[in-house]
Amino acid sequence: SFCLALKKGDQVELMAFLNARTSAQFTGAYSNIKIQLPKGTRGEVRETKKMPSGNFGIQLRLLDGQHAGETYWLYYDLKRPGMKIYNQESNEVKPDDIVKVIPILKKAVLLKNQEALRDPEESVVIDTVKNAQVILEQKKDLVITPIVVDCAPQVVTESNNIIEEEYNESVVVAPYRALALPSPYHQYCQTVQSGWDQCRNTNSKIIEGFKIRNNGPNNIVKTHEYYMNREMSFEFDDHAGSDMKLVVTDSADDKTSHTTYSIMLFFPRSVLPAVKKIGEELEVTLPTKEIVRYNAKTHEIIGGVFTEGAMESDPKNNNKAKPANIKYNGAGVMIRADKSGDLPYGDIELRNGTMAPSTSIATVSKKGFKDCKIPSKDIWYTDKKDGGVYILASLATDKGLDEFIKKQCAFSLY
């Protein structure tokens, strides 16, 4: 059984952007999201409801912000709670209190013949540690009462097949962490009703990306054949800011070696990529908070900070697809690398079977400045254990990348 370390009356502060709902229903079937609460919002716990998985719904009365006084339900994932107690007025022993009080209590045991400790089983209040509670056993052993948790009763629902709320790629949120942890990277993607492919990690089942695929026939992909398409895959491994990227795959014919891959990174990295359907359009939010708009039916780009041209083959290069004719017109910085037949970053296998760093060149661009060329091996590395390709740790934060770009390209991310 699972217990929740929150109870009615506790005051909490949000550590992430969370959906605020009008009821304790956390499935996609319910359109009950009223607002999105920003990080730092404070509220008072009014009620808790336990879900079949062991996670909880938390009813909060907001204590600050423009919605102060209003009450909403939030989803509380025990692994990623998204909130913390900030003003707990209780008699519970906190970890810091325990560390402070142990040496004092040991000394108190040795002096137990003093009047205050004439009964070894008597509770002793240590003035130097506020609210610390201890119990002395008959001899010298020290027993400290554990932190009390509030176990909410399990909720009886009308359906046993509730899919509880999880990360939602349609909501714009800040990255959950700065650096993606190396792990075997595999995804499976399924088309959702809204018109894009939702991609999950095969191990954790967590959504870590989405794809928008143009299968033609239209102005971009001239012919409708299953092997001819332009696929735009927005990926965000481990919900981290470090390795958010767009992978564009142009497949001009049925030969895999003719496929051209384009990797694009956008800076500064403020939010995880997001997508939602608005009328007849799909609206994608880039890490820079800028918008790209697609035709929801054909998946052609129709507005925002991207423009695109038709997918083409290059007769001078064995009819391989040319690098995707996609232009970024935003105010941020883009790092882009292109390659036919393989990804343009990470180690490559040589003819003798050994591995070597990629020889491709990445282009760093910013509106109003001359493009800057940097070897891909100076930006990405291949993890030897899992084979995944990640941005160098020194470039995982915008601060580190900004210093790097200033030295290499003489302009800033900002």
Tab-separated table of C-alpha atoms in Angstrom:
chain	number	residue	atom	x	y	z
A	1	SER	CA	0.000	0.000	0.000
A	2	PHE	CA	1.064	3.591	-0.671
A	3	CYS	CA	0.814	6.503	1.729
A	4	LEU	CA	0.834	10.197	1.062
A	5	ALA	CA	3.054	12.509	3.106
A	6	LEU	CA	0.462	15.276	2.810
A	7	LYS	CA	-2.687	15.793	4.818
A	8	LYS	CA	-5.517	18.277	5.109
A	9	GLY	CA	-4.258	21.655	6.245
A	10	ASP	CA	-0.718	21.274	4.884
A	11	GLN	CA	0.458	24.200	2.804
A	12	VAL	CA	2.400	23.346	-0.341
A	13	GLU	CA	4.359	25.062	-3.074
A	14	LEU	CA	4.373	23.813	-6.678
A	15	MET	CA	7.750	22.815	-8.083
A	16	ALA	CA	6.476	22.430	-11.662
A	17	PHE	CA	3.705	23.624	-13.957
A	18	LEU	CA	0.579	21.554	-13.161
A	19	ASN	CA	-2.909	21.300	-14.615
A	20	ALA	CA	-5.669	22.546	-12.300
A	21	ARG	CA	-8.923	20.620	-12.714
A	22	THR	CA	-12.462	21.213	-11.547
A	23	SER	CA	-12.893	17.591	-10.435
A	24	ALA	CA	-10.787	14.592	-9.410
A	25	GLN	CA	-10.996	13.003	-12.859
A	26	PHE	CA	-7.595	12.664	-14.508
A	27	THR	CA	-8.308	10.960	-17.811
A	28	GLY	CA	-8.176	12.344	-21.310
A	29	ALA	CA	-11.904	11.730	-21.577
A	30	TYR	CA	-12.666	14.610	-19.214
A	31	SER	CA	-12.338	18.222	-20.374
A	32	ASN	CA	-12.018	19.571	-16.865
A	33	ILE	CA	-8.676	21.406	-17.030
A	34	LYS	CA	-9.499	24.955	-16.005
A	35	ILE	CA	-6.081	26.612	-15.786
A	36	GLN	CA	-2.401	25.749	-15.624
A	37	LEU	CA	-0.713	26.724	-12.380
A	38	PRO	CA	2.866	28.015	-12.621
A	39	LYS	CA	5.823	26.860	-10.599
A	40	GLY	CA	5.913	28.627	-7.232
A	41	THR	CA	2.129	28.713	-6.724
A	42	ARG	CA	1.146	28.036	-3.096
A	43	GLY	CA	-1.963	26.367	-1.790
A	44	GLU	CA	-3.580	24.596	1.160
A	45	VAL	CA	-4.507	20.924	0.980
A	46	ARG	CA	-8.274	20.518	1.401
A	47	GLU	CA	-8.750	16.869	0.449
A	48	THR	CA	-6.823	13.877	-0.935
A	49	LYS	CA	-8.075	10.967	-3.021
A	50	LYS	CA	-6.107	7.812	-3.691
A	51	MET	CA	-6.124	6.349	-7.207
A	52	PRO	CA	-5.949	2.607	-8.018
A	53	SER	CA	-2.258	2.908	-8.956
A	54	GLY	CA	-1.372	4.397	-5.578
A	55	ASN	CA	-1.003	7.967	-6.883
A	56	PHE	CA	-3.281	10.713	-5.589
A	57	GLY	CA	-5.582	13.550	-6.469
A	58	ILE	CA	-4.972	16.624	-4.294
A	59	GLN	CA	-7.576	19.335	-3.812
A	60	LEU	CA	-5.875	22.685	-3.202
A	61	ARG	CA	-7.238	26.049	-2.163
A	62	LEU	CA	-4.899	28.546	-3.804
A	63	LEU	CA	-3.230	31.013	-1.466
A	64	ASP	CA	-1.651	33.422	-3.960
A	65	GLY	CA	-1.693	34.564	-7.583
A	66	GLN	CA	-4.623	35.823	-9.626
A	67	HIS	CA	-6.691	32.751	-8.689
A	68	ALA	CA	-6.144	33.036	-4.918
A	69	GLY	CA	-9.098	31.649	-2.976
A	70	GLU	CA	-10.174	29.279	-5.758
A	71	THR	CA	-10.095	25.499	-5.280
A	72	TYR	CA	-8.854	22.943	-7.839
A	73	TRP	CA	-7.782	19.329	-8.133
A	74	LEU	CA	-4.175	18.449	-9.066
A	75	TYR	CA	-2.588	15.125	-9.900
A	76	TYR	CA	0.076	13.949	-7.434
A	77	ASP	CA	2.490	11.378	-8.846
A	78	LEU	CA	4.437	9.782	-5.979
A	79	LYS	CA	7.543	9.553	-8.193
A	80	ARG	CA	7.186	13.109	-9.544
A	81	PRO	CA	4.980	14.918	-7.044
A	82	GLY	CA	5.475	18.414	-8.424
A	83	MET	CA	4.859	20.026	-5.021
A	84	LYS	CA	6.465	20.273	-1.582
A	85	ILE	CA	5.379	21.254	1.915
A	86	TYR	CA	6.584	24.770	2.647
A	87	ASN	CA	4.891	25.718	5.942
A	88	GLN	CA	4.210	22.661	8.034
A	89	GLU	CA	3.176	23.601	11.541
A	90	SER	CA	3.198	20.242	13.254
A	91	ASN	CA	4.984	18.217	15.907
A	92	GLU	CA	6.501	15.815	13.422
A	93	VAL	CA	10.203	15.092	13.605
A	94	LYS	CA	11.945	16.325	10.463
A	95	PRO	CA	15.191	14.803	9.164
A	96	ASP	CA	17.222	17.909	10.033
A	97	ASP	CA	15.742	17.882	13.529
A	98	ILE	CA	16.765	14.254	14.003
A	99	VAL	CA	20.360	14.995	13.030
A	100	LYS	CA	20.482	17.863	15.509
A	101	VAL	CA	18.772	16.133	18.402
A	102	ILE	CA	20.577	12.763	18.494
A	103	PRO	CA	23.791	14.001	20.174
A	104	ILE	CA	21.747	16.044	22.655
A	105	LEU	CA	19.641	13.018	23.582
A	106	LYS	CA	22.657	10.772	24.005
A	107	LYS	CA	24.035	13.298	26.448
A	108	ALA	CA	20.644	13.398	28.187
A	109	VAL	CA	20.728	9.624	28.664
A	110	LEU	CA	24.075	9.848	30.398
A	111	LEU	CA	22.653	12.509	32.717
A	112	LYS	CA	19.416	10.646	33.365
A	113	ASN	CA	19.812	10.912	37.146
A	114	GLN	CA	18.975	14.606	36.820
A	115	GLU	CA	15.471	15.632	37.830
A	116	ALA	CA	14.256	16.130	34.257
A	117	LEU	CA	15.011	12.501	33.432
A	118	ARG	CA	14.097	10.683	36.600
A	119	ASP	CA	11.748	8.478	34.543
A	120	PRO	CA	13.584	6.985	31.489
A	121	GLU	CA	10.255	6.504	29.708
A	122	GLU	CA	9.227	10.114	30.157
A	123	SER	CA	9.075	12.241	27.003
A	124	VAL	CA	11.809	14.846	26.972
A	125	VAL	CA	11.445	18.200	25.253
A	126	ILE	CA	14.704	19.588	23.949
A	127	ASP	CA	14.388	23.366	23.829
A	128	THR	CA	17.179	23.746	21.310
A	129	VAL	CA	15.245	21.839	18.623
A	130	LYS	CA	11.771	23.173	17.951
A	131	ASN	CA	9.014	20.529	17.810
A	132	ALA	CA	11.438	17.576	18.150
A	133	GLN	CA	9.737	14.574	19.759
A	134	VAL	CA	11.599	11.633	21.261
A	135	ILE	CA	10.913	8.674	23.481
A	136	LEU	CA	13.534	7.206	25.758
A	137	GLU	CA	13.455	3.482	26.315
A	138	GLN	CA	14.056	2.079	29.780
A	139	LYS	CA	17.799	1.841	29.215
A	140	LYS	CA	20.055	3.768	26.857
A	141	ASP	CA	18.587	2.908	23.465
A	142	LEU	CA	17.074	5.859	21.658
A	143	VAL	CA	13.824	5.589	19.755
A	144	ILE	CA	12.655	8.499	17.612
A	145	THR	CA	9.060	8.556	16.439
A	146	PRO	CA	8.871	8.332	12.627
A	147	ILE	CA	7.295	10.985	10.444
A	148	VAL	CA	3.561	10.404	10.351
A	149	VAL	CA	2.020	10.058	6.903
A	150	ASP	CA	-1.594	10.442	5.972
A	151	CYS	CA	-2.956	7.402	4.148
A	152	ALA	CA	-5.976	8.493	2.184
A	153	PRO	CA	-8.755	5.937	1.656
A	154	GLN	CA	-8.892	4.374	-1.784
A	155	VAL	CA	-11.477	5.925	-4.044
A	156	VAL	CA	-14.140	3.666	-5.502
A	157	THR	CA	-14.564	4.694	-9.143
A	158	GLU	CA	-17.202	3.814	-11.699
A	159	SER	CA	-14.546	2.295	-13.945
A	160	ASN	CA	-11.538	0.155	-13.178
A	161	ASN	CA	-9.921	1.145	-16.480
A	162	ILE	CA	-8.993	4.715	-15.627
A	163	ILE	CA	-5.862	5.940	-17.379
A	164	GLU	CA	-4.508	8.420	-14.880
A	165	GLU	CA	-2.986	11.726	-15.832
A	166	GLU	CA	0.634	11.680	-16.949
A	167	TYR	CA	2.892	13.960	-18.902
A	168	ASN	CA	0.775	15.655	-21.567
A	169	GLU	CA	2.576	16.707	-24.746
A	170	SER	CA	-0.247	19.199	-25.438
A	171	VAL	CA	0.655	21.352	-22.429
A	172	VAL	CA	3.620	23.713	-22.419
A	173	VAL	CA	5.804	23.053	-19.363
A	174	ALA	CA	9.377	23.722	-18.301
A	175	PRO	CA	11.834	20.784	-18.531
A	176	TYR	CA	11.659	18.488	-15.494
A	177	ARG	CA	15.452	18.354	-15.193
A	178	ALA	CA	18.526	19.914	-16.780
A	179	LEU	CA	20.404	16.826	-17.968
A	180	ALA	CA	19.044	13.656	-19.567
A	181	LEU	CA	20.321	10.498	-17.861
A	182	PRO	CA	21.939	7.967	-20.235
A	183	SER	CA	19.664	4.979	-20.765
A	184	PRO	CA	18.858	2.546	-23.584
A	185	TYR	CA	16.901	4.736	-25.971
A	186	HIS	CA	14.050	2.990	-27.725
A	187	GLN	CA	10.665	4.362	-28.629
A	188	TYR	CA	7.395	3.097	-29.962
A	189	CYS	CA	5.015	5.572	-31.548
A	190	GLN	CA	1.255	5.402	-32.029
A	191	THR	CA	-1.049	7.754	-33.898
A	192	VAL	CA	-3.460	9.558	-31.590
A	193	GLN	CA	-6.847	10.961	-32.463
A	194	SER	CA	-5.561	14.528	-32.615
A	195	GLY	CA	-3.456	13.719	-35.664
A	196	TRP	CA	0.145	13.184	-34.560
A	197	ASP	CA	2.179	10.199	-33.403
A	198	GLN	CA	2.726	9.972	-29.650
A	199	CYS	CA	6.094	8.376	-28.823
A	200	ARG	CA	6.846	6.536	-25.580
A	201	ASN	CA	9.975	5.073	-24.041
A	202	THR	CA	9.724	1.294	-24.356
A	203	ASN	CA	11.028	0.811	-20.811
A	204	SER	CA	9.364	3.543	-18.758
A	205	LYS	CA	6.283	3.967	-21.027
A	206	ILE	CA	6.681	7.724	-20.533
A	207	ILE	CA	5.900	10.060	-23.439
A	208	GLU	CA	9.229	11.404	-24.696
A	209	GLY	CA	8.312	12.807	-28.086
A	210	PHE	CA	5.796	13.250	-30.877
A	211	LYS	CA	5.945	13.026	-34.666
A	212	ILE	CA	4.169	14.870	-37.461
A	213	ARG	CA	4.384	12.996	-40.773
A	214	ASN	CA	3.550	14.379	-44.225
A	215	ASN	CA	2.650	11.445	-46.492
A	216	GLY	CA	1.508	13.512	-49.494
A	217	PRO	CA	0.357	14.093	-52.107
A	218	ASN	CA	0.742	17.845	-51.670
A	219	ASN	CA	3.160	20.671	-52.413
A	220	ILE	CA	5.799	19.209	-50.086
A	221	VAL	CA	5.557	15.455	-50.773
A	222	LYS	CA	4.494	15.188	-54.394
A	223	THR	CA	3.498	11.524	-54.493
A	224	HIS	CA	1.498	9.427	-52.058
A	225	GLU	CA	3.586	6.291	-51.528
A	226	TYR	CA	4.076	4.578	-48.177
A	227	TYR	CA	7.864	4.920	-48.463
A	228	MET	CA	7.851	8.614	-49.434
A	229	ASN	CA	7.322	11.107	-46.622
A	230	ARG	CA	8.731	13.932	-44.554
A	231	GLU	CA	8.672	13.119	-40.865
A	232	MET	CA	9.291	15.714	-38.171
A	233	SER	CA	10.072	14.098	-34.820
A	234	PHE	CA	10.183	16.345	-31.738
A	235	GLU	CA	12.130	14.492	-29.049
A	236	PHE	CA	12.815	15.253	-25.374
A	237	ASP	CA	14.630	12.369	-23.697
A	238	ASP	CA	13.932	11.980	-19.970
A	239	HIS	CA	11.899	15.232	-20.070
A	240	ALA	CA	15.231	17.030	-19.787
A	241	GLY	CA	16.226	20.346	-21.280
A	242	SER	CA	19.655	19.154	-22.405
A	243	ASP	CA	18.758	16.969	-25.391
A	244	MET	CA	15.538	18.411	-26.807
A	245	LYS	CA	15.752	18.168	-30.597
A	246	LEU	CA	13.865	18.024	-33.866
A	247	VAL	CA	14.783	15.171	-36.222
A	248	VAL	CA	13.574	15.717	-39.798
A	249	THR	CA	13.623	12.630	-42.023
A	250	ASP	CA	13.164	13.078	-45.782
A	251	SER	CA	12.507	9.753	-47.542
A	252	ALA	CA	12.468	10.468	-51.274
A	253	ASP	CA	12.221	6.848	-52.458
A	254	ASP	CA	12.218	3.268	-51.188
A	255	LYS	CA	15.992	3.104	-50.562
A	256	THR	CA	17.011	3.610	-46.946
A	257	SER	CA	20.458	4.820	-47.992
A	258	HIS	CA	18.780	7.681	-49.865
A	259	THR	CA	17.053	8.987	-46.743
A	260	THR	CA	18.465	12.248	-45.401
A	261	TYR	CA	18.369	13.145	-41.702
A	262	SER	CA	18.472	16.654	-40.288
A	263	ILE	CA	19.022	17.298	-36.563
A	264	MET	CA	17.895	20.712	-35.269
A	265	LEU	CA	18.306	22.151	-31.775
A	266	PHE	CA	16.774	25.452	-30.677
A	267	PHE	CA	17.992	27.831	-27.975
A	268	PRO	CA	17.473	29.140	-25.380
A	269	ARG	CA	15.817	26.008	-23.961
A	270	SER	CA	12.866	27.264	-21.923
A	271	VAL	CA	10.111	24.636	-22.375
A	272	LEU	CA	9.600	21.079	-23.581
A	273	PRO	CA	8.221	20.838	-27.132
A	274	ALA	CA	4.421	20.696	-27.153
A	275	VAL	CA	1.677	20.148	-29.730
A	276	LYS	CA	-2.053	20.768	-29.738
A	277	LYS	CA	-4.856	20.900	-32.287
A	278	ILE	CA	-6.600	24.232	-32.759
A	279	GLY	CA	-9.390	24.041	-35.308
A	280	GLU	CA	-7.870	22.851	-38.579
A	281	GLU	CA	-4.308	23.458	-37.449
A	282	LEU	CA	-1.668	21.780	-35.302
A	283	GLU	CA	0.303	24.238	-33.181
A	284	VAL	CA	3.780	23.181	-32.067
A	285	THR	CA	5.689	25.074	-29.384
A	286	LEU	CA	9.479	24.960	-29.738
A	287	PRO	CA	11.890	25.007	-26.756
A	288	THR	CA	12.288	28.747	-27.422
A	289	LYS	CA	8.518	29.186	-26.800
A	290	GLU	CA	8.101	30.086	-30.490
A	291	ILE	CA	5.261	28.598	-32.535
A	292	VAL	CA	5.133	26.509	-35.725
A	293	ARG	CA	1.749	25.921	-37.363
A	294	TYR	CA	0.790	22.920	-39.498
A	295	ASN	CA	-2.194	22.046	-41.622
A	296	ALA	CA	-3.879	19.446	-39.400
A	297	LYS	CA	-4.888	17.318	-42.388
A	298	THR	CA	-1.882	17.425	-44.729
A	299	HIS	CA	0.784	18.232	-42.120
A	300	GLU	CA	2.325	20.923	-44.301
A	301	ILE	CA	3.878	23.875	-42.462
A	302	ILE	CA	1.642	26.907	-42.904
A	303	GLY	CA	3.010	29.495	-40.484
A	304	GLY	CA	5.053	30.456	-37.474
A	305	VAL	CA	8.852	30.487	-37.324
A	306	PHE	CA	9.314	27.693	-39.923
A	307	THR	CA	8.965	27.794	-43.679
A	308	GLU	CA	9.452	24.724	-45.849
A	309	GLY	CA	9.977	23.766	-49.440
A	310	ALA	CA	9.302	20.552	-51.357
A	311	MET	CA	11.166	17.349	-50.659
A	312	GLU	CA	13.689	16.785	-53.463
A	313	SER	CA	16.247	14.237	-54.657
A	314	ASP	CA	19.748	15.239	-55.721
A	315	PRO	CA	20.695	13.743	-59.124
A	316	LYS	CA	24.319	14.740	-58.472
A	317	ASN	CA	24.375	12.602	-55.302
A	318	ASN	CA	22.961	9.282	-56.511
A	319	ASN	CA	19.389	10.641	-56.154
A	320	LYS	CA	19.650	10.810	-52.388
A	321	ALA	CA	17.235	13.182	-50.708
A	322	LYS	CA	18.572	16.704	-50.317
A	323	PRO	CA	18.718	18.124	-46.772
A	324	ALA	CA	15.190	19.099	-45.735
A	325	ASN	CA	14.312	22.523	-47.127
A	326	ILE	CA	13.164	23.881	-43.779
A	327	LYS	CA	14.131	27.368	-42.667
A	328	TYR	CA	14.042	28.704	-39.114
A	329	ASN	CA	13.060	32.390	-38.976
A	330	GLY	CA	12.845	32.840	-35.219
A	331	ALA	CA	14.795	35.054	-32.854
A	332	GLY	CA	16.709	32.237	-31.166
A	333	VAL	CA	19.769	30.198	-32.085
A	334	MET	CA	19.586	26.959	-34.106
A	335	ILE	CA	22.207	24.216	-34.329
A	336	ARG	CA	21.667	21.989	-37.372
A	337	ALA	CA	23.446	18.998	-38.901
A	338	ASP	CA	22.457	16.996	-42.036
A	339	LYS	CA	23.531	13.651	-43.465
A	340	SER	CA	22.266	11.087	-45.991
A	341	GLY	CA	21.893	7.448	-45.035
A	342	ASP	CA	22.632	7.925	-41.331
A	343	LEU	CA	22.195	10.330	-38.439
A	344	PRO	CA	24.596	13.281	-38.649
A	345	TYR	CA	25.945	12.904	-35.118
A	346	GLY	CA	27.353	10.229	-32.854
A	347	ASP	CA	29.949	7.565	-33.584
A	348	ILE	CA	30.039	5.897	-36.991
A	349	GLU	CA	31.163	2.376	-37.851
A	350	LEU	CA	34.191	2.174	-40.097
A	351	ARG	CA	34.791	-0.496	-42.748
A	352	ASN	CA	37.118	-2.394	-40.385
A	353	GLY	CA	34.363	-2.604	-37.757
A	354	THR	CA	35.764	0.004	-35.377
A	355	MET	CA	33.916	3.110	-34.250
A	356	ALA	CA	34.950	6.726	-34.811
A	357	PRO	CA	33.374	10.126	-34.082
A	358	SER	CA	31.090	11.595	-36.724
A	359	THR	CA	32.818	13.681	-39.386
A	360	SER	CA	29.720	15.787	-40.082
A	361	ILE	CA	29.692	19.529	-39.551
A	362	ALA	CA	26.966	21.380	-37.628
A	363	THR	CA	25.828	24.873	-38.541
A	364	VAL	CA	25.029	27.379	-35.798
A	365	SER	CA	22.779	30.190	-37.002
A	366	LYS	CA	21.171	33.302	-35.579
A	367	LYS	CA	19.237	35.973	-37.410
A	368	GLY	CA	21.468	38.939	-38.243
A	369	PHE	CA	24.755	37.006	-37.828
A	370	LYS	CA	26.976	34.981	-40.110
A	371	ASP	CA	26.510	31.199	-39.863
A	372	CYS	CA	29.115	29.377	-37.791
A	373	LYS	CA	30.465	25.871	-38.557
A	374	ILE	CA	31.395	23.433	-35.745
A	375	PRO	CA	32.328	19.705	-35.972
A	376	SER	CA	29.488	17.547	-34.641
A	377	LYS	CA	31.948	15.715	-32.370
A	378	ASP	CA	32.471	18.996	-30.479
A	379	ILE	CA	28.745	19.119	-29.615
A	380	TRP	CA	27.572	15.502	-29.167
A	381	TYR	CA	29.088	12.283	-27.821
A	382	THR	CA	28.110	8.606	-27.931
A	383	ASP	CA	27.637	6.905	-24.571
A	384	LYS	CA	29.736	3.740	-24.603
A	385	LYS	CA	27.339	1.774	-22.385
A	386	ASP	CA	23.974	2.316	-24.055
A	387	GLY	CA	24.977	3.616	-27.482
A	388	GLY	CA	22.801	6.710	-27.106
A	389	VAL	CA	23.930	10.067	-28.458
A	390	TYR	CA	23.819	13.040	-26.061
A	391	ILE	CA	24.931	16.638	-26.005
A	392	LEU	CA	28.205	17.152	-24.149
A	393	ALA	CA	27.687	17.765	-20.426
A	394	SER	CA	29.456	21.130	-20.685
A	395	LEU	CA	26.774	22.241	-23.172
A	396	ALA	CA	23.791	20.754	-21.340
A	397	THR	CA	22.783	24.096	-19.828
A	398	ASP	CA	22.164	27.338	-21.682
A	399	LYS	CA	24.870	29.018	-19.624
A	400	GLY	CA	27.502	26.513	-20.702
A	401	LEU	CA	26.335	26.551	-24.317
A	402	ASP	CA	26.270	30.352	-24.391
A	403	GLU	CA	29.920	30.493	-23.329
A	404	PHE	CA	30.792	27.916	-26.005
A	405	ILE	CA	28.890	29.735	-28.778
A	406	LYS	CA	30.442	33.086	-27.868
A	407	LYS	CA	33.927	31.602	-28.266
A	408	GLN	CA	33.159	29.665	-31.450
A	409	CYS	CA	30.776	31.991	-33.244
A	410	ALA	CA	31.143	35.468	-31.689
A	411	PHE	CA	27.451	35.768	-30.877
A	412	SER	CA	25.258	34.849	-27.909
A	413	LEU	CA	22.182	32.701	-27.320
A	414	TYR	CA	20.417	35.814	-26.062
